[in-house]
PDB file of C-alpha atoms in Angstrom:
ATOM      1  CA  MET A   3     -18.526  10.928   6.336  1.00 96.00           C
ATOM      2  CA  ASN A   4     -15.186  12.080   4.979  1.00 98.00           C
ATOM      3  CA  ALA A   5     -12.490   9.535   4.206  1.00 98.00           C
ATOM      4  CA  LYS A   6      -8.740   9.969   3.975  1.00 98.00           C
ATOM      5  CA  ILE A   7      -7.122   7.088   2.168  1.00 98.00           C
ATOM      6  CA  TYR A   8      -3.379   6.530   2.161  1.00 98.00           C
ATOM      7  CA  VAL A   9      -2.038   4.348  -0.642  1.00 98.00           C
ATOM      8  CA  THR A  10       1.619   3.364  -0.379  1.00 98.00           C
ATOM      9  CA  LEU A  11       3.885   1.055  -2.312  1.00 97.00           C
ATOM     10  CA  LYS A  12       4.645  -2.197  -0.549  1.00 97.00           C
ATOM     11  CA  THR A  13       8.043  -2.146   1.131  1.00 95.00           C
ATOM     12  CA  GLU A  14       9.545  -4.678  -1.265  1.00 96.00           C
ATOM     13  CA  VAL A  15       8.499  -2.719  -4.387  1.00 97.00           C
ATOM     14  CA  LEU A  16      11.060  -0.359  -5.917  1.00 96.00           C
ATOM     15  CA  ASP A  17      10.017   3.310  -5.992  1.00 97.00           C
ATOM     16  CA  PRO A  18      11.793   5.225  -8.771  1.00 97.00           C
ATOM     17  CA  GLN A  19       9.743   8.361  -8.055  1.00 97.00           C
ATOM     18  CA  GLY A  20      10.849   8.246  -4.420  1.00 98.00           C
ATOM     19  CA  ASP A  21      14.460   7.768  -5.488  1.00 97.00           C
ATOM     20  CA  ALA A  22      14.178  10.794  -7.782  1.00 98.00           C
ATOM     21  CA  VAL A  23      12.829  12.839  -4.863  1.00 98.00           C
ATOM     22  CA  ARG A  24      15.723  11.708  -2.652  1.00 98.00           C
ATOM     23  CA  ARG A  25      18.292  12.627  -5.286  1.00 98.00           C
ATOM     24  CA  SER A  26      16.667  16.003  -5.945  1.00 98.00           C
ATOM     25  CA  LEU A  27      16.646  16.751  -2.224  1.00 98.00           C
ATOM     26  CA  ALA A  28      20.315  15.753  -1.974  1.00 98.00           C
ATOM     27  CA  SER A  29      21.187  18.069  -4.856  1.00 98.00           C
ATOM     28  CA  LEU A  30      19.468  20.892  -2.962  1.00 97.00           C
ATOM     29  CA  GLY A  31      21.682  20.196   0.042  1.00 97.00           C
ATOM     30  CA  PHE A  32      19.340  17.960   2.035  1.00 98.00           C
ATOM     31  CA  GLU A  33      21.823  15.139   2.278  1.00 97.00           C
ATOM     32  CA  ARG A  34      20.444  13.770   5.523  1.00 97.00           C
ATOM     33  CA  VAL A  35      17.447  12.344   3.666  1.00 98.00           C
ATOM     34  CA  LYS A  36      18.331   8.666   3.461  1.00 97.00           C
ATOM     35  CA  ALA A  37      15.173   7.397   1.751  1.00 97.00           C
ATOM     36  CA  ALA A  38      12.015   8.749   0.178  1.00 98.00           C
ATOM     37  CA  ARG A  39       8.814   6.950  -0.850  1.00 98.00           C
ATOM     38  CA  VAL A  40       5.949   8.567  -2.701  1.00 98.00           C
ATOM     39  CA  GLY A  41       2.358   7.458  -2.190  1.00 98.00           C
ATOM     40  CA  LYS A  42      -1.124   8.833  -2.707  1.00 98.00           C
ATOM     41  CA  LEU A  43      -3.533  10.574  -0.398  1.00 98.00           C
ATOM     42  CA  ILE A  44      -7.128  10.353  -1.608  1.00 98.00           C
ATOM     43  CA  GLU A  45      -9.793  12.404   0.143  1.00 98.00           C
ATOM     44  CA  LEU A  46     -13.443  11.466  -0.376  1.00 98.00           C
ATOM     45  CA  LYS A  47     -16.688  13.089   0.680  1.00 98.00           C
ATOM     46  CA  LEU A  48     -19.296  10.386   1.223  1.00 97.00           C
ATOM     47  CA  ASP A  49     -23.022  10.832   1.452  1.00 97.00           C
ATOM     48  CA  GLU A  50     -23.174   8.233   4.230  1.00 95.00           C
ATOM     49  CA  THR A  51     -23.571   8.813   7.951  1.00 95.00           C
ATOM     50  CA  ASP A  52     -23.167   5.229   9.156  1.00 96.00           C
ATOM     51  CA  ARG A  53     -19.549   4.546  10.007  1.00 96.00           C
ATOM     52  CA  THR A  54     -19.738   0.787   9.489  1.00 97.00           C
ATOM     53  CA  GLU A  55     -21.316   1.196   6.048  1.00 97.00           C
ATOM     54  CA  ALA A  56     -18.782   3.859   5.091  1.00 97.00           C
ATOM     55  CA  GLU A  57     -15.904   1.655   6.233  1.00 98.00           C
ATOM     56  CA  ARG A  58     -17.167  -1.278   4.203  1.00 98.00           C
ATOM     57  CA  ALA A  59     -17.649   0.893   1.095  1.00 98.00           C
ATOM     58  CA  VAL A  60     -14.237   2.550   1.318  1.00 98.00           C
ATOM     59  CA  ARG A  61     -12.519  -0.798   1.758  1.00 98.00           C
ATOM     60  CA  ARG A  62     -14.213  -2.060  -1.412  1.00 98.00           C
ATOM     61  CA  MET A  63     -13.280   1.115  -3.307  1.00 98.00           C
ATOM     62  CA  CYS A  64      -9.648   0.583  -2.350  1.00 98.00           C
ATOM     63  CA  GLU A  65      -9.700  -3.068  -3.355  1.00 97.00           C
ATOM     64  CA  GLN A  66     -11.478  -2.411  -6.655  1.00 97.00           C
ATOM     65  CA  LEU A  67     -10.003   0.863  -7.860  1.00 97.00           C
ATOM     66  CA  LEU A  68      -7.913   3.030  -5.583  1.00 98.00           C
ATOM     67  CA  ALA A  69      -5.061   0.679  -4.742  1.00 98.00           C
ATOM     68  CA  ASN A  70      -3.323  -1.977  -6.783  1.00 97.00           C
ATOM     69  CA  PRO A  71      -3.193  -4.919  -4.363  1.00 95.00           C
ATOM     70  CA  VAL A  72      -0.213  -6.465  -6.168  1.00 96.00           C
ATOM     71  CA  ILE A  73       2.138  -3.598  -5.360  1.00 97.00           C
ATOM     72  CA  GLU A  74       0.309  -1.265  -2.974  1.00 98.00           C
ATOM     73  CA  ASP A  75      -1.030  -1.213   0.574  1.00 98.00           C
ATOM     74  CA  PHE A  76      -3.793   1.055   1.789  1.00 98.00           C
ATOM     75  CA  ARG A  77      -5.165   2.349   5.044  1.00 98.00           C
ATOM     76  CA  PHE A  78      -7.864   4.898   5.701  1.00 98.00           C
ATOM     77  CA  GLU A  79      -9.477   7.103   8.316  1.00 98.00           C
ATOM     78  CA  LEU A  80     -13.105   8.192   8.516  1.00 98.00           C
ATOM     79  CA  GLU A  81     -14.445  11.261  10.183  1.00 96.00           C
ATOM     80  CA  PRO A  82     -17.933  12.742  10.288  1.00 94.00           C
ATOM     81  CA  SER A  83     -18.491  15.558   7.805  1.00 88.00           C
ATOM     82  CA  SER A  84     -18.367  18.916   9.504  1.00 74.00           C
TER      83      SER A  84
ATOM     84  CA  MET B   5      13.429  10.924  12.421  1.00 96.00           C
ATOM     85  CA  ASN B   6      10.838   9.795   9.921  1.00 98.00           C
ATOM     86  CA  ALA B   7       8.610  12.358   8.221  1.00 98.00           C
ATOM     87  CA  LYS B   8       5.206  11.902   6.632  1.00 98.00           C
ATOM     88  CA  ILE B   9       4.359  14.800   4.356  1.00 98.00           C
ATOM     89  CA  TYR B  10       0.873  15.353   2.978  1.00 98.00           C
ATOM     90  CA  VAL B  11       0.657  17.545  -0.127  1.00 98.00           C
ATOM     91  CA  THR B  12      -2.853  18.517  -1.213  1.00 98.00           C
ATOM     92  CA  LEU B  13      -4.248  20.845  -3.847  1.00 97.00           C
ATOM     93  CA  LYS B  14      -5.601  24.097  -2.461  1.00 97.00           C
ATOM     94  CA  THR B  15      -9.382  24.041  -2.153  1.00 95.00           C
ATOM     95  CA  GLU B  16      -9.893  26.567  -4.930  1.00 96.00           C
ATOM     96  CA  VAL B  17      -7.776  24.606  -7.446  1.00 97.00           C
ATOM     97  CA  LEU B  18      -9.603  22.256  -9.805  1.00 96.00           C
ATOM     98  CA  ASP B  19      -8.595  18.600  -9.505  1.00 97.00           C
ATOM     99  CA  PRO B  20      -9.224  16.687 -12.749  1.00 97.00           C
ATOM    100  CA  GLN B  21      -7.579  13.560 -11.335  1.00 97.00           C
ATOM    101  CA  GLY B  22      -9.940  13.658  -8.355  1.00 98.00           C
ATOM    102  CA  ASP B  23     -12.916  14.141 -10.675  1.00 98.00           C
ATOM    103  CA  ALA B  24     -11.809  11.114 -12.707  1.00 98.00           C
ATOM    104  CA  VAL B  25     -11.623   9.072  -9.512  1.00 98.00           C
ATOM    105  CA  ARG B  26     -15.111  10.201  -8.510  1.00 98.00           C
ATOM    106  CA  ARG B  27     -16.544   9.287 -11.911  1.00 98.00           C
ATOM    107  CA  SER B  28     -14.801   5.914 -11.922  1.00 98.00           C
ATOM    108  CA  LEU B  29     -16.148   5.148  -8.455  1.00 98.00           C
ATOM    109  CA  ALA B  30     -19.646   6.153  -9.574  1.00 98.00           C
ATOM    110  CA  SER B  31     -19.396   3.841 -12.572  1.00 98.00           C
ATOM    111  CA  LEU B  32     -18.495   1.001 -10.193  1.00 97.00           C
ATOM    112  CA  GLY B  33     -21.666   1.720  -8.213  1.00 97.00           C
ATOM    113  CA  PHE B  34     -20.207   3.939  -5.492  1.00 98.00           C
ATOM    114  CA  GLU B  35     -22.596   6.764  -6.177  1.00 97.00           C
ATOM    115  CA  ARG B  36     -22.518   8.121  -2.655  1.00 97.00           C
ATOM    116  CA  VAL B  37     -19.042   9.543  -3.266  1.00 98.00           C
ATOM    117  CA  LYS B  38     -19.784  13.226  -3.773  1.00 97.00           C
ATOM    118  CA  ALA B  39     -16.245  14.504  -4.206  1.00 97.00           C
ATOM    119  CA  ALA B  40     -12.716  13.145  -4.515  1.00 98.00           C
ATOM    120  CA  ARG B  41      -9.367  14.921  -4.304  1.00 98.00           C
ATOM    121  CA  VAL B  42      -6.007  13.320  -4.960  1.00 98.00           C
ATOM    122  CA  GLY B  43      -2.859  14.433  -3.190  1.00 98.00           C
ATOM    123  CA  LYS B  44       0.568  13.047  -2.389  1.00 98.00           C
ATOM    124  CA  LEU B  45       1.977  11.305   0.638  1.00 98.00           C
ATOM    125  CA  ILE B  46       5.752  11.528   0.825  1.00 98.00           C
ATOM    126  CA  GLU B  47       7.594   9.474   3.430  1.00 98.00           C
ATOM    127  CA  LEU B  48      11.168  10.411   4.285  1.00 98.00           C
ATOM    128  CA  LYS B  49      13.807   8.802   6.458  1.00 98.00           C
ATOM    129  CA  LEU B  50      16.030  11.492   7.925  1.00 97.00           C
ATOM    130  CA  ASP B  51      19.426  11.042   9.513  1.00 97.00           C
ATOM    131  CA  GLU B  52      18.560  13.650  12.155  1.00 95.00           C
ATOM    132  CA  THR B  53      17.563  13.057  15.768  1.00 95.00           C
ATOM    133  CA  ASP B  54      16.745  16.631  16.750  1.00 96.00           C
ATOM    134  CA  ARG B  55      13.061  17.313  16.218  1.00 96.00           C
ATOM    135  CA  THR B  56      13.437  21.081  15.808  1.00 97.00           C
ATOM    136  CA  GLU B  57      16.147  20.681  13.193  1.00 97.00           C
ATOM    137  CA  ALA B  58      14.146  18.022  11.365  1.00 97.00           C
ATOM    138  CA  GLU B  59      11.056  20.211  11.372  1.00 98.00           C
ATOM    139  CA  ARG B  60      12.971  23.141   9.958  1.00 98.00           C
ATOM    140  CA  ALA B  61      14.559  20.999   7.237  1.00 98.00           C
ATOM    141  CA  VAL B  62      11.299  19.332   6.180  1.00 98.00           C
ATOM    142  CA  ARG B  63       9.546  22.686   5.969  1.00 98.00           C
ATOM    143  CA  ARG B  64      12.288  23.959   3.654  1.00 98.00           C
ATOM    144  CA  MET B  65      12.104  20.784   1.540  1.00 98.00           C
ATOM    145  CA  CYS B  66       8.374  21.313   1.090  1.00 98.00           C
ATOM    146  CA  GLU B  67       8.794  24.957   0.178  1.00 97.00           C
ATOM    147  CA  GLN B  68      11.660  24.314  -2.231  1.00 97.00           C
ATOM    148  CA  LEU B  69      10.719  21.042  -3.904  1.00 97.00           C
ATOM    149  CA  LEU B  70       7.938  18.867  -2.570  1.00 98.00           C
ATOM    150  CA  ALA B  71       4.968  21.222  -2.824  1.00 98.00           C
ATOM    151  CA  ASN B  72       4.092  23.881  -5.353  1.00 97.00           C
ATOM    152  CA  PRO B  73       3.091  26.822  -3.143  1.00 95.00           C
ATOM    153  CA  VAL B  74       0.975  28.361  -5.896  1.00 96.00           C
ATOM    154  CA  ILE B  75      -1.500  25.497  -6.020  1.00 97.00           C
ATOM    155  CA  GLU B  76      -0.669  23.158  -3.125  1.00 98.00           C
ATOM    156  CA  ASP B  77      -0.733  23.094   0.660  1.00 98.00           C
ATOM    157  CA  PHE B  78       1.398  20.831   2.800  1.00 98.00           C
ATOM    158  CA  ARG B  79       1.488  19.531   6.321  1.00 98.00           C
ATOM    159  CA  PHE B  80       3.760  16.971   7.936  1.00 98.00           C
ATOM    160  CA  GLU B  81       4.296  14.766  10.946  1.00 98.00           C
ATOM    161  CA  LEU B  82       7.596  13.685  12.462  1.00 98.00           C
ATOM    162  CA  GLU B  83       8.227  10.604  14.497  1.00 96.00           C
ATOM    163  CA  PRO B  84      11.442   9.143  15.871  1.00 95.00           C
ATOM    164  CA  SER B  85      12.856   6.305  13.760  1.00 87.00           C
ATOM    165  CA  SER B  86      12.147   2.951  15.299  1.00 74.00           C
TER     166      SER B  86
END
């Protein structure tokens, strides 16, 4: 299985990196960008063919390492390895 | 329009951050993770209702600021603001 994990800051958490992106875009002339948030995309290759097992493992990886539950949310997608 | 932009390292570019994630996961017992790559997810709110215009603008933002074309690929999705 391959996993794509999206880790984003919770809505109520300030995002200085996102604000810097918005300001940089504005200075390049992209003034119609009203907000920017920066998160992480983590792609994993798993040696696991069972979707339920893979889902359980990825959820635990997110909770234990990949996301900080205090300030971040996560979601993920699984697809069979090609 | 809202845009979700996914910036990933090109396949042939080494990813030390991804390797660190893989090793950390292995040390937590997730030894079935064979590879990890870390990219960025950038979410933008655009004051633009025309999809074609938004698409053109986001592509230029990626080329000019959000992705480094030497080492990174990008793709994006647009959806109407709710």
